[in-house]
mmCIF file of C-alpha atoms and ligand atoms in Angstrom:
data_model
loop_
_atom_site.group_PDB
_atom_site.id
_atom_site.type_symbol
_atom_site.label_atom_id
_atom_site.label_comp_id
_atom_site.label_asym_id
_atom_site.label_seq_id
_atom_site.Cartn_x
_atom_site.Cartn_y
_atom_site.Cartn_z
ATOM 1 C CA MET A 2 0.000 0.000 0.000
ATOM 2 C CA ALA A 3 1.402 3.368 -1.029
ATOM 3 C CA LYS A 4 1.667 6.110 1.550
ATOM 4 C CA LEU A 5 -1.538 8.137 1.744
ATOM 5 C CA GLY A 6 -1.624 11.886 2.291
ATOM 6 C CA ASN A 7 -1.727 13.120 -1.280
ATOM 7 C CA PRO A 8 -4.750 13.652 -3.534
ATOM 8 C CA GLN A 9 -3.941 10.833 -6.006
ATOM 9 C CA GLU A 10 -3.601 8.032 -3.434
ATOM 10 C CA THR A 11 -6.600 9.228 -1.446
ATOM 11 C CA ILE A 12 -8.829 9.331 -4.538
ATOM 12 C CA ALA A 13 -7.563 5.882 -5.619
ATOM 13 C CA VAL A 14 -8.504 4.381 -2.228
ATOM 14 C CA LEU A 15 -11.909 6.088 -2.195
ATOM 15 C CA GLN A 16 -12.654 4.796 -5.720
ATOM 16 C CA LYS A 17 -11.401 1.284 -4.993
ATOM 17 C CA TYR A 18 -13.947 0.973 -2.175
ATOM 18 C CA GLY A 19 -16.705 3.124 -3.721
ATOM 19 C CA PHE A 20 -16.617 5.181 -0.520
ATOM 20 C CA HIS A 21 -19.306 7.832 0.018
ATOM 21 C CA PHE A 22 -18.560 10.686 2.421
ATOM 22 C CA GLN A 23 -21.001 10.999 5.278
ATOM 23 C CA LYS A 24 -21.723 14.579 6.252
ATOM 24 C CA LYS A 25 -23.028 13.570 9.689
ATOM 25 C CA PHE A 26 -19.539 12.236 10.552
ATOM 26 C CA GLY A 27 -17.795 15.420 9.363
ATOM 27 C CA GLN A 28 -15.593 13.567 6.908
ATOM 28 C CA ASN A 29 -12.887 15.777 5.389
ATOM 29 C CA PHE A 30 -9.730 13.805 4.707
ATOM 30 C CA LEU A 31 -6.271 15.386 4.804
ATOM 31 C CA ILE A 32 -4.361 15.324 1.531
ATOM 32 C CA ASP A 33 -1.297 17.429 2.334
ATOM 33 C CA PRO A 34 1.858 15.652 3.566
ATOM 34 C CA ARG A 35 3.314 18.895 4.966
ATOM 35 C CA VAL A 36 0.305 19.327 7.244
ATOM 36 C CA LEU A 37 0.514 15.688 8.349
ATOM 37 C CA GLU A 38 4.196 16.086 9.199
ATOM 38 C CA LYS A 39 3.457 19.280 11.128
ATOM 39 C CA ILE A 40 0.840 17.479 13.222
ATOM 40 C CA ILE A 41 3.230 14.649 14.117
ATOM 41 C CA ARG A 42 5.964 17.184 14.969
ATOM 42 C CA ALA A 43 3.613 19.351 17.036
ATOM 43 C CA ALA A 44 2.440 16.326 19.027
ATOM 44 C CA GLY A 45 6.111 15.395 19.602
ATOM 45 C CA VAL A 46 5.396 11.714 18.928
ATOM 46 C CA THR A 47 8.349 9.384 19.602
ATOM 47 C CA LYS A 48 8.920 5.623 19.619
ATOM 48 C CA GLU A 49 8.208 5.648 23.367
ATOM 49 C CA ASP A 50 4.637 6.847 22.885
ATOM 50 C CA PHE A 51 1.247 5.233 22.872
ATOM 51 C CA VAL A 52 -1.036 7.433 20.745
ATOM 52 C CA LEU A 53 -4.813 7.465 20.604
ATOM 53 C CA GLU A 54 -6.053 8.679 17.243
ATOM 54 C CA ILE A 55 -9.674 9.764 17.077
ATOM 55 C CA GLY A 56 -11.346 9.506 13.649
ATOM 56 C CA PRO A 57 -8.660 7.934 11.409
ATOM 57 C CA GLY A 58 -10.795 8.174 8.229
ATOM 58 C CA ILE A 59 -8.978 6.100 5.598
ATOM 59 C CA GLY A 60 -5.858 5.918 7.780
ATOM 60 C CA THR A 61 -3.796 8.774 6.366
ATOM 61 C CA MET A 62 -2.548 10.243 9.638
ATOM 62 C CA THR A 63 -2.570 6.756 11.181
ATOM 63 C CA GLN A 64 0.226 5.737 8.797
ATOM 64 C CA TYR A 65 2.333 8.701 9.901
ATOM 65 C CA LEU A 66 1.584 7.958 13.558
ATOM 66 C CA ALA A 67 2.393 4.255 13.176
ATOM 67 C CA GLU A 68 5.817 5.182 11.837
ATOM 68 C CA ALA A 69 6.536 7.676 14.603
ATOM 69 C CA ALA A 70 4.975 5.999 17.682
ATOM 70 C CA ARG A 71 5.433 2.777 19.623
ATOM 71 C CA GLU A 72 1.760 1.879 19.383
ATOM 72 C CA VAL A 73 -1.410 3.467 18.020
ATOM 73 C CA THR A 74 -5.071 2.820 18.746
ATOM 74 C CA ALA A 75 -7.426 4.463 16.261
ATOM 75 C CA VAL A 76 -11.129 4.822 17.050
ATOM 76 C CA GLU A 77 -13.388 5.251 14.004
ATOM 77 C CA ILE A 78 -17.189 5.503 14.177
ATOM 78 C CA ASP A 79 -17.964 4.785 10.500
ATOM 79 C CA ARG A 80 -18.062 1.020 9.932
ATOM 80 C CA ASN A 81 -17.709 1.549 6.161
ATOM 81 C CA LEU A 82 -14.156 2.733 6.808
ATOM 82 C CA ILE A 83 -13.081 -0.398 8.686
ATOM 83 C CA PRO A 84 -12.293 -2.579 5.595
ATOM 84 C CA ILE A 85 -10.421 0.381 4.104
ATOM 85 C CA LEU A 86 -8.360 0.805 7.279
ATOM 86 C CA GLU A 87 -7.562 -2.929 7.293
ATOM 87 C CA ASP A 88 -6.137 -2.427 3.821
ATOM 88 C CA THR A 89 -4.287 0.877 4.265
ATOM 89 C CA LEU A 90 -2.771 -0.141 7.620
ATOM 90 C CA ARG A 91 -1.980 -3.792 6.895
ATOM 91 C CA GLU A 92 1.765 -3.192 6.835
ATOM 92 C CA TYR A 93 1.805 -1.796 10.384
ATOM 93 C CA ASP A 94 1.842 -4.257 13.264
ATOM 94 C CA ASN A 95 1.631 -1.542 15.941
ATOM 95 C CA VAL A 96 -1.851 -0.260 15.039
ATOM 96 C CA ASN A 97 -5.151 -1.393 16.486
ATOM 97 C CA VAL A 98 -8.443 -0.056 15.055
ATOM 98 C CA ILE A 99 -11.602 0.089 17.161
ATOM 99 C CA CYS A 100 -14.958 0.736 15.485
ATOM 100 C CA ASP A 101 -16.870 2.848 17.991
ATOM 101 C CA ASP A 102 -18.058 6.306 18.932
ATOM 102 C CA ILE A 103 -15.189 7.917 20.854
ATOM 103 C CA LEU A 104 -17.710 9.439 23.260
ATOM 104 C CA LYS A 105 -18.522 5.887 24.395
ATOM 105 C CA VAL A 106 -14.936 4.659 24.778
ATOM 106 C CA ASP A 107 -13.403 4.407 28.259
ATOM 107 C CA ILE A 108 -10.176 6.231 27.403
ATOM 108 C CA ALA A 109 -8.766 6.053 30.936
ATOM 109 C CA ALA A 110 -9.115 2.230 30.792
ATOM 110 C CA LEU A 111 -7.414 2.239 27.372
ATOM 111 C CA ALA A 112 -4.521 4.311 28.790
ATOM 112 C CA ARG A 113 -4.186 1.826 31.661
ATOM 113 C CA GLU A 114 -4.228 -1.161 29.341
ATOM 114 C CA LYS A 115 -1.942 0.213 26.631
ATOM 115 C CA ASN A 116 0.325 2.578 28.539
ATOM 116 C CA GLY A 117 0.305 1.329 32.130
ATOM 117 C CA GLY A 118 -1.696 4.436 33.133
ATOM 118 C CA ARG A 119 1.113 6.787 32.038
ATOM 119 C CA PRO A 120 0.113 9.955 30.146
ATOM 120 C CA ILE A 121 -0.894 9.294 26.549
ATOM 121 C CA LYS A 122 -0.873 11.470 23.460
ATOM 122 C CA VAL A 123 -4.105 12.069 21.578
ATOM 123 C CA VAL A 124 -4.139 13.146 17.937
ATOM 124 C CA ALA A 125 -7.356 13.934 16.113
ATOM 125 C CA ASN A 126 -8.879 15.564 13.083
ATOM 126 C CA LEU A 127 -12.505 15.533 14.095
ATOM 127 C CA PRO A 128 -15.859 16.825 12.968
ATOM 128 C CA TYR A 129 -15.863 20.334 14.300
ATOM 129 C CA TYR A 130 -19.206 20.050 16.105
ATOM 130 C CA ILE A 131 -17.886 17.393 18.521
ATOM 131 C CA THR A 132 -14.349 18.671 19.004
ATOM 132 C CA THR A 133 -15.027 20.772 22.081
ATOM 133 C CA PRO A 134 -17.034 18.108 23.991
ATOM 134 C CA ILE A 135 -14.356 15.531 23.210
ATOM 135 C CA ILE A 136 -11.474 17.747 24.343
ATOM 136 C CA MET A 137 -13.312 18.825 27.494
ATOM 137 C CA GLY A 138 -14.292 15.219 28.210
ATOM 138 C CA LEU A 139 -10.635 14.169 28.029
ATOM 139 C CA PHE A 140 -9.549 16.845 30.496
ATOM 140 C CA GLU A 141 -12.518 16.668 32.847
ATOM 141 C CA ARG A 142 -12.610 12.881 33.080
ATOM 142 C CA GLN A 143 -9.062 12.814 34.398
ATOM 143 C CA VAL A 144 -7.655 10.767 31.518
ATOM 144 C CA PRO A 145 -3.849 10.595 31.938
ATOM 145 C CA LEU A 146 -2.787 12.950 29.156
ATOM 146 C CA ASP A 147 0.484 14.337 27.865
ATOM 147 C CA ASN A 148 -0.974 16.380 25.057
ATOM 148 C CA VAL A 149 -3.941 16.542 22.701
ATOM 149 C CA THR A 150 -3.051 17.722 19.204
ATOM 150 C CA VAL A 151 -6.156 18.364 17.236
ATOM 151 C CA MET A 152 -7.390 19.996 14.045
ATOM 152 C CA VAL A 153 -10.100 22.484 14.883
ATOM 153 C CA GLN A 154 -11.954 25.286 13.155
ATOM 154 C CA LYS A 155 -9.586 28.274 12.989
ATOM 155 C CA GLU A 156 -11.878 30.449 15.128
ATOM 156 C CA VAL A 157 -11.979 27.774 17.839
ATOM 157 C CA ALA A 158 -8.165 27.613 17.936
ATOM 158 C CA ASP A 159 -8.015 31.395 18.260
ATOM 159 C CA ARG A 160 -10.499 31.297 21.139
ATOM 160 C CA MET A 161 -8.631 28.513 22.905
ATOM 161 C CA GLN A 162 -5.355 30.417 23.029
ATOM 162 C CA ALA A 163 -6.743 33.956 23.555
ATOM 163 C CA GLY A 164 -5.769 36.038 26.590
ATOM 164 C CA PRO A 165 -7.735 38.585 28.688
ATOM 165 C CA GLY A 166 -9.009 41.720 26.977
ATOM 166 C CA THR A 167 -9.013 40.290 23.448
ATOM 167 C CA LYS A 168 -12.135 39.737 21.365
ATOM 168 C CA ASP A 169 -11.635 35.961 21.237
ATOM 169 C CA TYR A 170 -11.211 35.589 24.999
ATOM 170 C CA GLY A 171 -14.045 33.761 26.710
ATOM 171 C CA ALA A 172 -15.201 30.751 28.708
ATOM 172 C CA LEU A 173 -13.558 28.330 26.243
ATOM 173 C CA SER A 174 -10.152 30.095 26.577
ATOM 174 C CA LEU A 175 -10.299 29.953 30.372
ATOM 175 C CA THR A 176 -11.519 26.361 30.563
ATOM 176 C CA VAL A 177 -8.872 25.089 28.145
ATOM 177 C CA GLN A 178 -6.097 27.137 29.798
ATOM 178 C CA TYR A 179 -7.082 25.865 33.251
ATOM 179 C CA TYR A 180 -6.171 22.355 32.076
ATOM 180 C CA ALA A 181 -3.538 22.927 29.414
ATOM 181 C CA GLU A 182 -1.133 25.195 27.604
ATOM 182 C CA ALA A 183 -2.519 25.982 24.166
ATOM 183 C CA TYR A 184 -0.241 26.409 21.147
ATOM 184 C CA VAL A 185 -1.394 26.864 17.548
ATOM 185 C CA ALA A 186 1.035 24.828 15.437
ATOM 186 C CA ALA A 187 -0.390 25.560 11.975
ATOM 187 C CA TYR A 188 -3.219 27.209 10.098
ATOM 188 C CA VAL A 189 -4.612 24.882 7.433
ATOM 189 C CA PRO A 190 -6.580 26.139 4.408
ATOM 190 C CA PRO A 191 -9.596 24.240 2.983
ATOM 191 C CA ASN A 192 -7.641 22.965 -0.057
ATOM 192 C CA CYS A 193 -5.666 20.594 2.190
ATOM 193 C CA PHE A 194 -8.742 18.364 2.504
ATOM 194 C CA ILE A 195 -11.057 16.219 0.356
ATOM 195 C CA PRO A 196 -13.830 17.364 0.299
ATOM 196 C CA ARG A 197 -12.974 20.976 1.094
ATOM 197 C CA PRO A 198 -14.559 22.215 4.325
ATOM 198 C CA GLY A 199 -16.372 25.562 4.268
ATOM 199 C CA VAL A 200 -14.115 27.029 6.985
ATOM 200 C CA GLY A 201 -10.409 27.472 7.684
ATOM 201 C CA SER A 202 -8.777 25.083 10.160
ATOM 202 C CA ALA A 203 -5.898 25.104 12.604
ATOM 203 C CA VAL A 204 -3.811 22.511 14.411
ATOM 204 C CA ILE A 205 -3.740 23.245 18.110
ATOM 205 C CA ARG A 206 -1.655 21.423 20.694
ATOM 206 C CA LEU A 207 -2.975 21.372 24.243
ATOM 207 C CA THR A 208 -0.262 20.251 26.659
ATOM 208 C CA ARG A 209 -1.765 19.236 29.953
ATOM 209 C CA HIS A 210 -0.383 21.176 32.942
ATOM 210 C CA LYS A 211 1.545 18.870 35.247
ATOM 211 C CA GLU A 212 0.501 20.968 38.240
ATOM 212 C CA PRO A 213 -2.652 23.134 38.403
ATOM 213 C CA VAL A 214 -1.808 26.690 37.295
ATOM 214 C CA VAL A 215 -4.205 28.209 39.809
ATOM 215 C CA SER A 216 -5.368 26.989 43.165
ATOM 216 C CA CYS A 217 -9.055 27.294 43.910
ATOM 217 C CA ARG A 218 -11.074 25.652 46.679
ATOM 218 C CA ASP A 219 -14.201 25.223 44.580
ATOM 219 C CA THR A 220 -13.400 24.817 40.885
ATOM 220 C CA GLY A 221 -17.086 24.059 40.174
ATOM 221 C CA LEU A 222 -17.964 27.546 41.418
ATOM 222 C CA MET A 223 -15.048 29.071 39.477
ATOM 223 C CA PHE A 224 -16.354 27.563 36.222
ATOM 224 C CA ARG A 225 -19.906 28.737 36.990
ATOM 225 C CA LEU A 226 -18.548 32.263 37.509
ATOM 226 C CA ILE A 227 -16.614 32.061 34.246
ATOM 227 C CA ARG A 228 -19.637 30.880 32.258
ATOM 228 C CA ALA A 229 -21.886 33.520 33.815
ATOM 229 C CA SER A 230 -19.371 36.321 33.145
ATOM 230 C CA PHE A 231 -19.285 35.613 29.415
ATOM 231 C CA ASN A 232 -22.980 34.800 28.943
ATOM 232 C CA GLN A 233 -23.636 38.498 28.834
ATOM 233 C CA ARG A 234 -20.391 39.856 27.482
ATOM 234 C CA ARG A 235 -21.464 43.493 27.243
ATOM 235 C CA LYS A 236 -22.630 43.706 30.845
ATOM 236 C CA THR A 237 -20.400 44.465 33.812
ATOM 237 C CA LEU A 238 -19.080 41.486 35.746
ATOM 238 C CA ALA A 239 -21.289 42.399 38.725
ATOM 239 C CA ASN A 240 -24.459 42.500 36.619
ATOM 240 C CA SER A 241 -23.635 39.282 34.740
ATOM 241 C CA LEU A 242 -23.080 37.416 38.001
ATOM 242 C CA CYS A 243 -26.235 38.875 39.600
ATOM 243 C CA ASN A 244 -28.380 37.859 36.622
ATOM 244 C CA ALA A 245 -26.997 34.314 36.344
ATOM 245 C CA PRO A 246 -29.602 31.675 37.246
ATOM 246 C CA GLU A 247 -26.874 29.193 38.229
ATOM 247 C CA LEU A 248 -25.506 31.543 40.947
ATOM 248 C CA SER A 249 -27.259 32.660 44.095
ATOM 249 C CA PHE A 250 -25.152 35.521 45.456
ATOM 250 C CA SER A 251 -26.686 38.891 46.307
ATOM 251 C CA LYS A 252 -25.581 41.993 44.411
ATOM 252 C CA GLU A 253 -23.917 43.237 47.588
ATOM 253 C CA GLU A 254 -21.887 40.026 48.062
ATOM 254 C CA ILE A 255 -20.724 40.182 44.463
ATOM 255 C CA GLN A 256 -19.790 43.873 44.639
ATOM 256 C CA LYS A 257 -17.837 43.304 47.857
ATOM 257 C CA ALA A 258 -15.952 40.370 46.331
ATOM 258 C CA ILE A 259 -15.034 42.420 43.233
ATOM 259 C CA GLU A 260 -13.857 45.238 45.482
ATOM 260 C CA ALA A 261 -11.818 42.822 47.628
ATOM 261 C CA LEU A 262 -9.967 41.798 44.447
ATOM 262 C CA GLY A 263 -9.020 45.444 43.909
ATOM 263 C CA LEU A 264 -11.068 45.690 40.700
ATOM 264 C CA SER A 265 -13.265 48.533 39.492
ATOM 265 C CA PRO A 266 -17.026 48.023 40.144
ATOM 266 C CA SER A 267 -17.601 48.478 36.397
ATOM 267 C CA VAL A 268 -15.070 45.850 35.316
ATOM 268 C CA ARG A 269 -16.198 43.359 32.662
ATOM 269 C CA GLY A 270 -15.562 39.620 32.850
ATOM 270 C CA GLU A 271 -13.361 39.745 29.758
ATOM 271 C CA ALA A 272 -10.736 41.746 31.698
ATOM 272 C CA LEU A 273 -10.147 39.036 34.318
ATOM 273 C CA ALA A 274 -7.371 36.453 34.100
ATOM 274 C CA LEU A 275 -7.826 32.866 35.277
ATOM 275 C CA GLU A 276 -6.131 33.602 38.641
ATOM 276 C CA GLN A 277 -8.633 36.396 39.255
ATOM 277 C CA PHE A 278 -11.606 34.114 38.595
ATOM 278 C CA ALA A 279 -10.056 31.580 41.006
ATOM 279 C CA ALA A 280 -9.591 34.290 43.649
ATOM 280 C CA LEU A 281 -13.149 35.560 43.110
ATOM 281 C CA ALA A 282 -14.477 32.019 43.630
ATOM 282 C CA ASP A 283 -12.459 31.688 46.852
ATOM 283 C CA ILE A 284 -13.788 34.985 48.191
ATOM 284 C CA LEU A 285 -17.409 34.168 47.314
ATOM 285 C CA ALA A 286 -17.091 30.623 48.703
ATOM 286 C CA SER A 287 -15.953 31.927 52.053
HETATM 287 N N1 LIG B 306 -8.075 11.604 10.289
HETATM 288 C C1 LIG B 306 -8.581 11.551 8.944
HETATM 289 C C2 LIG B 306 -7.847 12.550 8.100
HETATM 290 O O1 LIG B 306 -7.257 13.470 8.670
HETATM 291 O O2 LIG B 306 -7.848 12.427 6.878
HETATM 292 C C3 LIG B 306 -10.094 11.785 8.888
HETATM 293 C C4 LIG B 306 -10.586 13.089 9.468
HETATM 294 S S1 LIG B 306 -12.310 13.410 9.287
HETATM 295 C C5 LIG B 306 -12.341 15.174 9.543
HETATM 296 C C6 LIG B 306 -13.071 12.907 10.794
HETATM 297 C C7 LIG B 306 -13.130 11.409 11.062
HETATM 298 O O3 LIG B 306 -13.712 11.194 12.355
HETATM 299 C C8 LIG B 306 -13.999 10.649 10.082
HETATM 300 O O4 LIG B 306 -13.340 9.495 9.667
HETATM 301 C C9 LIG B 306 -15.270 10.307 10.870
HETATM 302 O O5 LIG B 306 -15.934 9.175 10.394
HETATM 303 C C10 LIG B 306 -14.678 10.140 12.268
HETATM 304 N N2 LIG B 306 -15.637 10.364 13.376
HETATM 305 C C11 LIG B 306 -16.659 11.242 13.407
HETATM 306 N N3 LIG B 306 -17.288 11.201 14.591
HETATM 307 C C12 LIG B 306 -16.644 10.278 15.340
HETATM 308 C C13 LIG B 306 -16.841 9.764 16.653
HETATM 309 N N4 LIG B 306 -17.818 10.219 17.440
HETATM 310 N N5 LIG B 306 -15.998 8.803 17.106
HETATM 311 C C14 LIG B 306 -14.999 8.339 16.301
HETATM 312 N N6 LIG B 306 -14.766 8.776 15.049
HETATM 313 C C15 LIG B 306 -15.582 9.728 14.570
#
């Protein structure tokens, strides 16, 4: 089997199997070797690593991963792709394909079984509508993770790595940055895929923090504050928090807490850094 990752080989495989793209699975296959190499480099995959690939498609990135990693497990939801993957990956004895919905896979158990519970690397080029739940699920479910290197919609990558005071900064930036350091490794135009997606894409690497970057007694409350602050972006922080149905603090309690942080009463949520949200949660919790 020739190496995939260019238009000719990809089209040949698709024709050989009479494959029809399924929109509901967000199938856009990579056809640019430079992008594939960038993803492997960004993830820092070495022969020591066990890698979980989510959504291998016809196995293009899987081939690159198999060459770079010790072992790869690829989870693909579309059963029509399984015979294709058996063909395109038959020369690699370090790849295992599972046909399932990644949202139903016990990834922590997989990490225990395949990597003795040590941190794993996750690489994925996913349908954009499930990328955020998958990434958040990985971090929130305490899967042992080294990094997650994933192709996302360009705007999502920009939001994930944005800092306070910028237009892209919001609840997604803070949630991702609580768990990981975000680094955009490449911007990828639509012509690097078959079929071409309607939006630009980016490869983002999220390296899990080894130690929490902020300490907070009640992280649940901190995340509720963060969500409430950005639900009504144009309002002041005090008003957003007062109006939030998921919070039950009085206006006075909120104003006092904001004052105790040394912030202006008219400050907006978008001006606060993660440490300030953590401190606000600590003050309100006490
Ligand atoms: N990795 C391949 C590539 O780069 O060419 C394919 C990428 S394509 C954007 C997304 C892949 O994820 C498809 O193969 C699709 O069938 C698969 N997929 C979609 N939803 C999934 C899910 N919930 N669990 C596992 N795989 C899924």
